[in-house]
PDB file of C-alpha atoms in Angstrom:
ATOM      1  CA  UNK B  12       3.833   2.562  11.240  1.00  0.00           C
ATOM      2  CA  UNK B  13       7.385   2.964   9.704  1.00  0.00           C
ATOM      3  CA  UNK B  14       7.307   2.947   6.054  1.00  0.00           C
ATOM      4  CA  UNK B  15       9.618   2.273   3.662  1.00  0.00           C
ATOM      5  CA  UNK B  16       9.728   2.798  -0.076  1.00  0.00           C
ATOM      6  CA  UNK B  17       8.771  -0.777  -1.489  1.00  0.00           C
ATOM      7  CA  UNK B  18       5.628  -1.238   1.049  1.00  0.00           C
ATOM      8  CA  UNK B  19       4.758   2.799  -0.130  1.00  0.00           C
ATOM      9  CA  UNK B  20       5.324   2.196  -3.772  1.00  0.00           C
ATOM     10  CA  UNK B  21       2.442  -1.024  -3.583  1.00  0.00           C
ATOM     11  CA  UNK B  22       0.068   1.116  -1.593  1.00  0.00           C
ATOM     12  CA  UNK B  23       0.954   4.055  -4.573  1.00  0.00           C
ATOM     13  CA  UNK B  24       0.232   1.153  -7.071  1.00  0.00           C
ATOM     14  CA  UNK B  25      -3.011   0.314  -5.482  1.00  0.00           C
ATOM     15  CA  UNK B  26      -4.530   3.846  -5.161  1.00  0.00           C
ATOM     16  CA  UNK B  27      -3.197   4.771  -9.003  1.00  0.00           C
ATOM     17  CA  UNK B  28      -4.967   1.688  -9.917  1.00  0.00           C
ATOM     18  CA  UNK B  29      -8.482   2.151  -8.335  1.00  0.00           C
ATOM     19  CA  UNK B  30      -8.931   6.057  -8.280  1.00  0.00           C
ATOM     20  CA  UNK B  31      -7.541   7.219 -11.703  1.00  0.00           C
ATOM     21  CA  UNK B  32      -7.541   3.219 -13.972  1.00  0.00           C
ATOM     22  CA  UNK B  33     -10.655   2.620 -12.087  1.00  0.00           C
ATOM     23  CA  UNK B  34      -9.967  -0.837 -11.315  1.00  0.00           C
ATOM     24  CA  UNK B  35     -11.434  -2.318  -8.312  1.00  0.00           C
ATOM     25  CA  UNK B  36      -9.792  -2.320  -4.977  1.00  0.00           C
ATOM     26  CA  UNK B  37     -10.502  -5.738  -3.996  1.00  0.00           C
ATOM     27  CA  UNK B  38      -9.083  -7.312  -7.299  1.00  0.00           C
ATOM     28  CA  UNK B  39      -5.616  -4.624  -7.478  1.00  0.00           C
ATOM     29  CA  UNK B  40      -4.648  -5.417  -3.288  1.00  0.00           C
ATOM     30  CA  UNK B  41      -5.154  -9.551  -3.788  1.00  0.00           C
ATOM     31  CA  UNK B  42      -2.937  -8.749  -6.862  1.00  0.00           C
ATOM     32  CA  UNK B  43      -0.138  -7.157  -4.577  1.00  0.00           C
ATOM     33  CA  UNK B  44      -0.680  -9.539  -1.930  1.00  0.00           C
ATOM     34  CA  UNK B  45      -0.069 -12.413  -4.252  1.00  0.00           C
ATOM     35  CA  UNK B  46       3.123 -10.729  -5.412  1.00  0.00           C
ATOM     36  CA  UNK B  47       4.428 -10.786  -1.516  1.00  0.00           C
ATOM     37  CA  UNK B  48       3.960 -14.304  -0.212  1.00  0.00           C
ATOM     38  CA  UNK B  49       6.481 -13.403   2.318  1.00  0.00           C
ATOM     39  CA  UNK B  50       4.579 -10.789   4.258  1.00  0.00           C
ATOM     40  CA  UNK B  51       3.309 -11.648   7.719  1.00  0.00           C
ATOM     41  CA  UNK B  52      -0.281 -11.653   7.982  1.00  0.00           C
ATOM     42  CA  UNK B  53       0.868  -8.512  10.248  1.00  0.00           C
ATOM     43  CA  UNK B  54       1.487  -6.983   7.371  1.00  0.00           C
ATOM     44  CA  UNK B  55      -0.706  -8.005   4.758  1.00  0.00           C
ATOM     45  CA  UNK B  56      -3.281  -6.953   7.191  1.00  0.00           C
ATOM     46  CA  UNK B  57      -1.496  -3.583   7.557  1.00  0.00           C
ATOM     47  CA  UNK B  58      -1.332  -3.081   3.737  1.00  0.00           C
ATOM     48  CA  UNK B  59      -5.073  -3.529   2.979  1.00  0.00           C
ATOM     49  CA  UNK B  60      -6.005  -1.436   5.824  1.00  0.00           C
ATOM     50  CA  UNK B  61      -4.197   0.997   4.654  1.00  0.00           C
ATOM     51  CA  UNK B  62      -5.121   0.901   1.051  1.00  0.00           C
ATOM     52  CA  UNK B  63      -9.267   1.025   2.528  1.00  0.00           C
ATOM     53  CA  UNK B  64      -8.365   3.452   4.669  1.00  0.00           C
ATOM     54  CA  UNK B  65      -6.488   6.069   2.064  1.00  0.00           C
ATOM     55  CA  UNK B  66      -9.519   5.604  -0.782  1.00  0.00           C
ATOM     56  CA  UNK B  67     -12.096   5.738   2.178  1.00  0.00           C
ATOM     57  CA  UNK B  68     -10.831   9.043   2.987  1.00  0.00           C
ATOM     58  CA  UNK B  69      -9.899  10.128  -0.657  1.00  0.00           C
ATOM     59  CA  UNK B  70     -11.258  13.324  -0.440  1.00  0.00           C
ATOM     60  CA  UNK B  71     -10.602  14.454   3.513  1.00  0.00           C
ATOM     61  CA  UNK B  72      -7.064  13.572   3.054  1.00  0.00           C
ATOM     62  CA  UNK B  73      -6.638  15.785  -0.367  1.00  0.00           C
ATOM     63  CA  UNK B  74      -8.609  18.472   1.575  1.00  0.00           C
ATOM     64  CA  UNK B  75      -6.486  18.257   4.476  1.00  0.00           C
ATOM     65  CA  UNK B  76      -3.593  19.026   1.983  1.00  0.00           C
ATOM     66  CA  UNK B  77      -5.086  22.060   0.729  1.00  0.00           C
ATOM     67  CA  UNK B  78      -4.833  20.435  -3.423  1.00  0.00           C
ATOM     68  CA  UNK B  79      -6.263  18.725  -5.912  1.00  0.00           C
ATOM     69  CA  UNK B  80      -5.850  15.010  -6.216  1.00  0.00           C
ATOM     70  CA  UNK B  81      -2.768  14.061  -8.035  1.00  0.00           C
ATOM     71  CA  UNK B  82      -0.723  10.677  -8.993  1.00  0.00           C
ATOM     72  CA  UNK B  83       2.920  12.105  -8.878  1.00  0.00           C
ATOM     73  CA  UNK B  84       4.665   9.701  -6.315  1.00  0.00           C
ATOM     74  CA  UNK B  85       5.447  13.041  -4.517  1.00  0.00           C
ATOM     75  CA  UNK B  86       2.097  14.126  -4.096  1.00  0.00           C
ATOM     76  CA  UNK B  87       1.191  10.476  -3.068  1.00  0.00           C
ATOM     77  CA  UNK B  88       3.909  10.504  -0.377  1.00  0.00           C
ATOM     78  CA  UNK B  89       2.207  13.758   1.021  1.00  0.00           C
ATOM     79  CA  UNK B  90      -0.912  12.016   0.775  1.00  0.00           C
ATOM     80  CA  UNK B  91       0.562   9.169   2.837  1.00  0.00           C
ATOM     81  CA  UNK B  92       2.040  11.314   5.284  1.00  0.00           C
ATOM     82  CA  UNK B  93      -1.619  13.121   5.698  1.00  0.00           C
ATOM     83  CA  UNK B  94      -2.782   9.943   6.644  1.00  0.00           C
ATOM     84  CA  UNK B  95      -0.230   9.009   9.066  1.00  0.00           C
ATOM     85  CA  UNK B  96      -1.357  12.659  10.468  1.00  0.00           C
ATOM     86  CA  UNK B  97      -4.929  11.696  10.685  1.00  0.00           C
ATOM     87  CA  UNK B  98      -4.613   8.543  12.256  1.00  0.00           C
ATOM     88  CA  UNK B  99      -2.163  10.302  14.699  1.00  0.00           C
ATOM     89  CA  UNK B 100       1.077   8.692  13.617  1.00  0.00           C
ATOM     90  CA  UNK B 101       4.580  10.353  14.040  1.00  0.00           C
ATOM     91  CA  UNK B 102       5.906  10.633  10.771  1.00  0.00           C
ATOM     92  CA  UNK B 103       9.200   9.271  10.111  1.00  0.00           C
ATOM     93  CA  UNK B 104      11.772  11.911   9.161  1.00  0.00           C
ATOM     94  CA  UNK B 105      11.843  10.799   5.134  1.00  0.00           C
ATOM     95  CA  UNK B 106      13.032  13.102   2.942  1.00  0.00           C
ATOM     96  CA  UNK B 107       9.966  11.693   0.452  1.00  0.00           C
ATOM     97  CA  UNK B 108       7.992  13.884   3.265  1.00  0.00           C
ATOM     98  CA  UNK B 109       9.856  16.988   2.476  1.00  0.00           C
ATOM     99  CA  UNK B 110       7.450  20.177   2.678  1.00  0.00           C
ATOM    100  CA  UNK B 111       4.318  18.487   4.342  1.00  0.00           C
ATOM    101  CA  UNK B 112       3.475  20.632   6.705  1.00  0.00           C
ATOM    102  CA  UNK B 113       1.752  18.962   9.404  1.00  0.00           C
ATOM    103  CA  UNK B 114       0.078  21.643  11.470  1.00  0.00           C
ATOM    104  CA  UNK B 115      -1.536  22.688   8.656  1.00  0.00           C
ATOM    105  CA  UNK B 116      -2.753  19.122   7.758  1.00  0.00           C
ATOM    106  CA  UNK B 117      -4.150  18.965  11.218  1.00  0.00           C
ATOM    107  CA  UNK B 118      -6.370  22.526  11.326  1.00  0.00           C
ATOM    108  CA  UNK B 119      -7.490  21.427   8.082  1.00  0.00           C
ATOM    109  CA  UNK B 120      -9.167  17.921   9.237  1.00  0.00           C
ATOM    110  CA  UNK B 121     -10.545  19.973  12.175  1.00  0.00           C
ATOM    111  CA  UNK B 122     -12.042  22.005   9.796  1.00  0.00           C
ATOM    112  CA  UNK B 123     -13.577  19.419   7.774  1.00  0.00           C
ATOM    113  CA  UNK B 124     -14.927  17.717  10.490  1.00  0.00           C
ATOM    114  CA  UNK B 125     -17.731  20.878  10.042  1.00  0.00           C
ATOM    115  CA  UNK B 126     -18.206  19.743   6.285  1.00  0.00           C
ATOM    116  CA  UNK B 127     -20.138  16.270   6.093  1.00  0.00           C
ATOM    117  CA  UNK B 128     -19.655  15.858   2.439  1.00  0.00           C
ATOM    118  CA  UNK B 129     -15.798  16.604   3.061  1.00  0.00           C
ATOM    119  CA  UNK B 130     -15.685  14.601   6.297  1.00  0.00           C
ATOM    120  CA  UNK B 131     -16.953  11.377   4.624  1.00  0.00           C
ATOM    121  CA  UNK B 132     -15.198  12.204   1.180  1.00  0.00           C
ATOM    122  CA  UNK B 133     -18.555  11.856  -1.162  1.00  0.00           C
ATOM    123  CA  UNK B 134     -19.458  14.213  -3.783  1.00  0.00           C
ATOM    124  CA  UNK B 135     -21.714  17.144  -2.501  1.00  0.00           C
ATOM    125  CA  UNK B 136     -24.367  16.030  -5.188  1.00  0.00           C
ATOM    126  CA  UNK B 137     -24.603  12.122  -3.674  1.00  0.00           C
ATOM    127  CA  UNK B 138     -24.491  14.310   0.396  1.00  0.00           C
ATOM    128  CA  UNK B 139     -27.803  16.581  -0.849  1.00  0.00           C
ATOM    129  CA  UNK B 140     -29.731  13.058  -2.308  1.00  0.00           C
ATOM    130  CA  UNK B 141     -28.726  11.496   1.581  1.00  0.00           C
ATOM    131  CA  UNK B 142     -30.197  14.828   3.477  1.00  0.00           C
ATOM    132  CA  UNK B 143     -33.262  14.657   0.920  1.00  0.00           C
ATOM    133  CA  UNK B 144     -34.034  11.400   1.219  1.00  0.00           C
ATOM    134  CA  UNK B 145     -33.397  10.616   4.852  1.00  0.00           C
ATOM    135  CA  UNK B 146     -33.561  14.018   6.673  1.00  0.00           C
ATOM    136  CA  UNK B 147     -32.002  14.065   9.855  1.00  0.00           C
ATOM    137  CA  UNK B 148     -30.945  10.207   9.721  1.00  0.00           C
ATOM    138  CA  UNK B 149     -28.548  10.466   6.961  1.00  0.00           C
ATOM    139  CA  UNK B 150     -25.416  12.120   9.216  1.00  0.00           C
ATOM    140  CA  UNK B 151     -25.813   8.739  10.608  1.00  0.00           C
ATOM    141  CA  UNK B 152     -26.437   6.267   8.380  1.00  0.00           C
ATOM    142  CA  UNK B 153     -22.827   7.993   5.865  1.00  0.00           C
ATOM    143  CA  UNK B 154     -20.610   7.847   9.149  1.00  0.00           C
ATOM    144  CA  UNK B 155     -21.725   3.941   9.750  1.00  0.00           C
ATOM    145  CA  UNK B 156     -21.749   3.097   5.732  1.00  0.00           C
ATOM    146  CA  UNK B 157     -17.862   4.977   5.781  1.00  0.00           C
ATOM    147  CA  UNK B 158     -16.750   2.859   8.886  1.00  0.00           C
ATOM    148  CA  UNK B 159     -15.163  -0.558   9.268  1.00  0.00           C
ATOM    149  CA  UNK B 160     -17.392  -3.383   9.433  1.00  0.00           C
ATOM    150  CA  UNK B 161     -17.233  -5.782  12.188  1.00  0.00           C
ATOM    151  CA  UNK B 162     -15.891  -9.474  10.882  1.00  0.00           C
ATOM    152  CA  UNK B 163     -19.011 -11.617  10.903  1.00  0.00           C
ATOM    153  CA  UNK B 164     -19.216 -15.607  10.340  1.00  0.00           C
ATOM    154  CA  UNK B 165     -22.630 -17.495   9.492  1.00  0.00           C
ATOM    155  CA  UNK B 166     -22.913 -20.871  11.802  1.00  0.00           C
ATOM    156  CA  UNK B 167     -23.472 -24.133   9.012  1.00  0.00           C
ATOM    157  CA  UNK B 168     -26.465 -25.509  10.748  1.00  0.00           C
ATOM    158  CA  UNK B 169     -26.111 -28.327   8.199  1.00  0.00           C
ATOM    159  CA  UNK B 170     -22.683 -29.555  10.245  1.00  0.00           C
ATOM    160  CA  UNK B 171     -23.122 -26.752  13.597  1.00  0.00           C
ATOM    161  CA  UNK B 172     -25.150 -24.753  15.430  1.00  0.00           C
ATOM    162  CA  UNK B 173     -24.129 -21.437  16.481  1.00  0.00           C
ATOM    163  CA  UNK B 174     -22.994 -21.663  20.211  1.00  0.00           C
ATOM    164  CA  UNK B 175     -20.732 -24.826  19.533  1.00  0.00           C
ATOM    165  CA  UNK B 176     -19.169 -22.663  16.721  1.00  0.00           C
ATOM    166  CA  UNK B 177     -18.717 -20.002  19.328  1.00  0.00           C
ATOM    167  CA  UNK B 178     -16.636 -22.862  21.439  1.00  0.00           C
ATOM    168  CA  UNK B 179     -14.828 -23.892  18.323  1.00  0.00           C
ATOM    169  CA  UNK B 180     -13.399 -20.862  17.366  1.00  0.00           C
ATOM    170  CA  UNK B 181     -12.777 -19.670  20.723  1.00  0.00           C
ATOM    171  CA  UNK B 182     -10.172 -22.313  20.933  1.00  0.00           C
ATOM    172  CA  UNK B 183      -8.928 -21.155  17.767  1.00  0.00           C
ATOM    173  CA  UNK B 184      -7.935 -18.210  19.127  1.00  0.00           C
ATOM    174  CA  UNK B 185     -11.261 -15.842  18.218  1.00  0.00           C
ATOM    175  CA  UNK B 186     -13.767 -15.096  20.962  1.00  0.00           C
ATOM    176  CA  UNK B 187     -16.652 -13.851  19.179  1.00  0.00           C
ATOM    177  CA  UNK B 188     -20.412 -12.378  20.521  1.00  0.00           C
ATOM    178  CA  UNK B 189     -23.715 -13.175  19.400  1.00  0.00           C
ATOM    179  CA  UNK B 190     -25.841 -11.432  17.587  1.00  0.00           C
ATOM    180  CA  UNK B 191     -29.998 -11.766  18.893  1.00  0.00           C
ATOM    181  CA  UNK B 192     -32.021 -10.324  15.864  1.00  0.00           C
ATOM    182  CA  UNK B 193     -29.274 -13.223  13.548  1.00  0.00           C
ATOM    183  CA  UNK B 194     -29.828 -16.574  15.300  1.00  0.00           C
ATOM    184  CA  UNK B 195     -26.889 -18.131  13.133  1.00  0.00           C
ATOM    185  CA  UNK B 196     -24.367 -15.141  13.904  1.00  0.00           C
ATOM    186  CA  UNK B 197     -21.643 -14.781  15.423  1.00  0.00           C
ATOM    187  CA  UNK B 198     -19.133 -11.285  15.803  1.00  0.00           C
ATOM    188  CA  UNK B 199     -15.578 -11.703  16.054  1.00  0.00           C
ATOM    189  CA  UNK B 200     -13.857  -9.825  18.476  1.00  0.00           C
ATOM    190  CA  UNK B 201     -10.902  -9.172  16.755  1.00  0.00           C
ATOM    191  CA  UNK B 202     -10.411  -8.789  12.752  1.00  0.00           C
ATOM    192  CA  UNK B 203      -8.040 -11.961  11.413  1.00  0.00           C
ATOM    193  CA  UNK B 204      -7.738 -14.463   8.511  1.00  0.00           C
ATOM    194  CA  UNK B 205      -9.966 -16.820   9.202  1.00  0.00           C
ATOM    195  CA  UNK B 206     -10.022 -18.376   6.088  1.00  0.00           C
ATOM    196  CA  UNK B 207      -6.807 -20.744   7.661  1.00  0.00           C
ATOM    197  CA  UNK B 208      -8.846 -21.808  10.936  1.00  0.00           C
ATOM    198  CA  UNK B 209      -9.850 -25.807  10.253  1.00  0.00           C
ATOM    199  CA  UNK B 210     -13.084 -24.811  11.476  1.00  0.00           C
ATOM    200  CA  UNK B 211     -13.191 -22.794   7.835  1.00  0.00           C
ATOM    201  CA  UNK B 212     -11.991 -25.749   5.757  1.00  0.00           C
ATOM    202  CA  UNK B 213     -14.410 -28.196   7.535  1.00  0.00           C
ATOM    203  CA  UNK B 214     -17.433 -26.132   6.477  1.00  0.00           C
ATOM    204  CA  UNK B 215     -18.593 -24.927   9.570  1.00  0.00           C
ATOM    205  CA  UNK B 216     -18.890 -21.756   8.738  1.00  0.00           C
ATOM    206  CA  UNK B 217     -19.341 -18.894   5.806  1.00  0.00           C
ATOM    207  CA  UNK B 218     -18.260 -15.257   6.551  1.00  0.00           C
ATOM    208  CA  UNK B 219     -21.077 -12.948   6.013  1.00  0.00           C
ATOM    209  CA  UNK B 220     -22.637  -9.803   7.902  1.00  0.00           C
ATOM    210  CA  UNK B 221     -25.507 -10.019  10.044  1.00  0.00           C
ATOM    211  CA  UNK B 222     -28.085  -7.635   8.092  1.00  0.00           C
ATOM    212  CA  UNK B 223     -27.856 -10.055   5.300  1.00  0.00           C
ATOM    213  CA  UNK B 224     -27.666 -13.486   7.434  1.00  0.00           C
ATOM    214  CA  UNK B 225     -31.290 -11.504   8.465  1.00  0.00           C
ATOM    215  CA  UNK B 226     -32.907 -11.330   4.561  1.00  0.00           C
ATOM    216  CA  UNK B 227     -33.938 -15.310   4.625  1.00  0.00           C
ATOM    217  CA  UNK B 228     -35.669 -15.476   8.026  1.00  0.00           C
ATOM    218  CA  UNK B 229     -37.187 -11.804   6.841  1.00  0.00           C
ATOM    219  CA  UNK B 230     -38.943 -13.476   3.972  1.00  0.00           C
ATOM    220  CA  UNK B 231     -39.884 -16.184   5.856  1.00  0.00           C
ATOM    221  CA  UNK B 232     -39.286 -18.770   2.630  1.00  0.00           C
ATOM    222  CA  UNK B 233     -41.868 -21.646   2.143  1.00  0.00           C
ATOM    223  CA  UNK B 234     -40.725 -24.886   0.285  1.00  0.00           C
ATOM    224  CA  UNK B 235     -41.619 -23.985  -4.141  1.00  0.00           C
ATOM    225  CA  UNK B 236     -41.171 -20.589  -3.708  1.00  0.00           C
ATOM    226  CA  UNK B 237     -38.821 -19.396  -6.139  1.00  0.00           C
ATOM    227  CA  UNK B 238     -36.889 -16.135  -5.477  1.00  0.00           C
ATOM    228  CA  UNK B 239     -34.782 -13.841  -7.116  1.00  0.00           C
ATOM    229  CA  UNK B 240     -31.566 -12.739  -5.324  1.00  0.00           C
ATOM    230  CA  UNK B 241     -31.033  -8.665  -7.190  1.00  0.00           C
ATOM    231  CA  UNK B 242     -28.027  -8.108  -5.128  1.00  0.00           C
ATOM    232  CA  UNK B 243     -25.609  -5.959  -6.999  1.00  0.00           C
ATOM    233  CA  UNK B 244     -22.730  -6.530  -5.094  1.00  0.00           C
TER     234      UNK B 244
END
């Protein structure tokens, strides 16, 4: 991706914000966003993947540069150019990148790869809990928690039903795959904003994953029940 200052200096913003004011991510990038109503969805799409991306990999990409974390905007530029490394991107010849040394970056992610706590940039404490507590699962279950999620919608069977969604939004433009253990889900094929599909706006639909589209049909609800939703998200 070719980067120039401005779009760097909001990503900068965004990681100074979450990893050392402790703000969170969500809240800081729809701040930035807001701020750039011209961006392309291209773009705005390129922006908050990159922001994920960089705090995802906090620690790998700090590793991979052979330091301690730091908030100087050069040290952030290296950081920046580390990714670009790891996600196999030529860098662009910036003088901002000025004493990265890239084949160094590289034997240090192939390193890492070795080192699970390092690979998946969590603390060694919260990597020794995982192998405790789930044994030979745990390599696993990190990698999938520390990877993208697919973009999941929830059919409105007060107004749909799942496969005429599945029509629907295949004429807008997203092809999407069904999910057999969610009756009312459907996977989208590609990641977009769907928030601007008429489909969205006429209630058909509610984006949510399939694991917890699963919890109601789980607990198999009976009418006067009352239950307590403890999610801490």
């Amino acid at each position: 991706m070719e980067m120039n200052r401005d779009f760097a200096s909001d990503i900068f913003k965004v990681l100074t914000s979450v990893l050392k004011d402790k703000r969170h991510a969500s809240s800081v990038i729809s701040e930035v966003l807001s701020d750039r109503p011209s961006w392309s969805d291209r773009k705005r799409a390129l922006f908050s993947n990159t922001c994920y991306d960089i705090i995802r990999n906090w620690r790998l990409l700090w590793t991979s540069l052979g330091r301690e974390p730091d908030f100087d905007e050069r040290s952030l530029w290296h950081l920046l150019g580390a990714y670009q490394i790891m996600m196999k991107e030529d860098l662009s010849k910036r003088k901002e990148y000025h004493g990265l040394a890239p084949e160094r970056v590289k034997s240090r992610l192939k390193r890492s790869v070795k080192n699970r706590a390092v690979r998946e940039s969590i603390p060694n404490e919260l990597d020794l809990v995982g192998e405790r507590e789930l044994g030979e699962d745990w390599d696993d279950i990190i990698h999938s928690l520390n990877s993208y999620a697919p973009l999941a919608v929830r059919a409105n069977t007060l107004l749909t039903d799942r496969d005429r969604l599945k029509r629907i939004l295949m004429n807008e433009g997203f092809d999407s795959d069904i999910v057999e253990w969610a009756p009312d889900a459907l996977v989208l094929r590609k990641k977009g904003n769907v928030f601007k599909l008429k489909s969205f706006h006429g209630g058909l639909f509610e984006v949510q994953d399939p694991s917890s589209q699963s919890v109601s049909p789980f607990l198999q609800p009976e009418p006067g029940m009352r239950i307590v939703d403890a999610c801490a998200g």
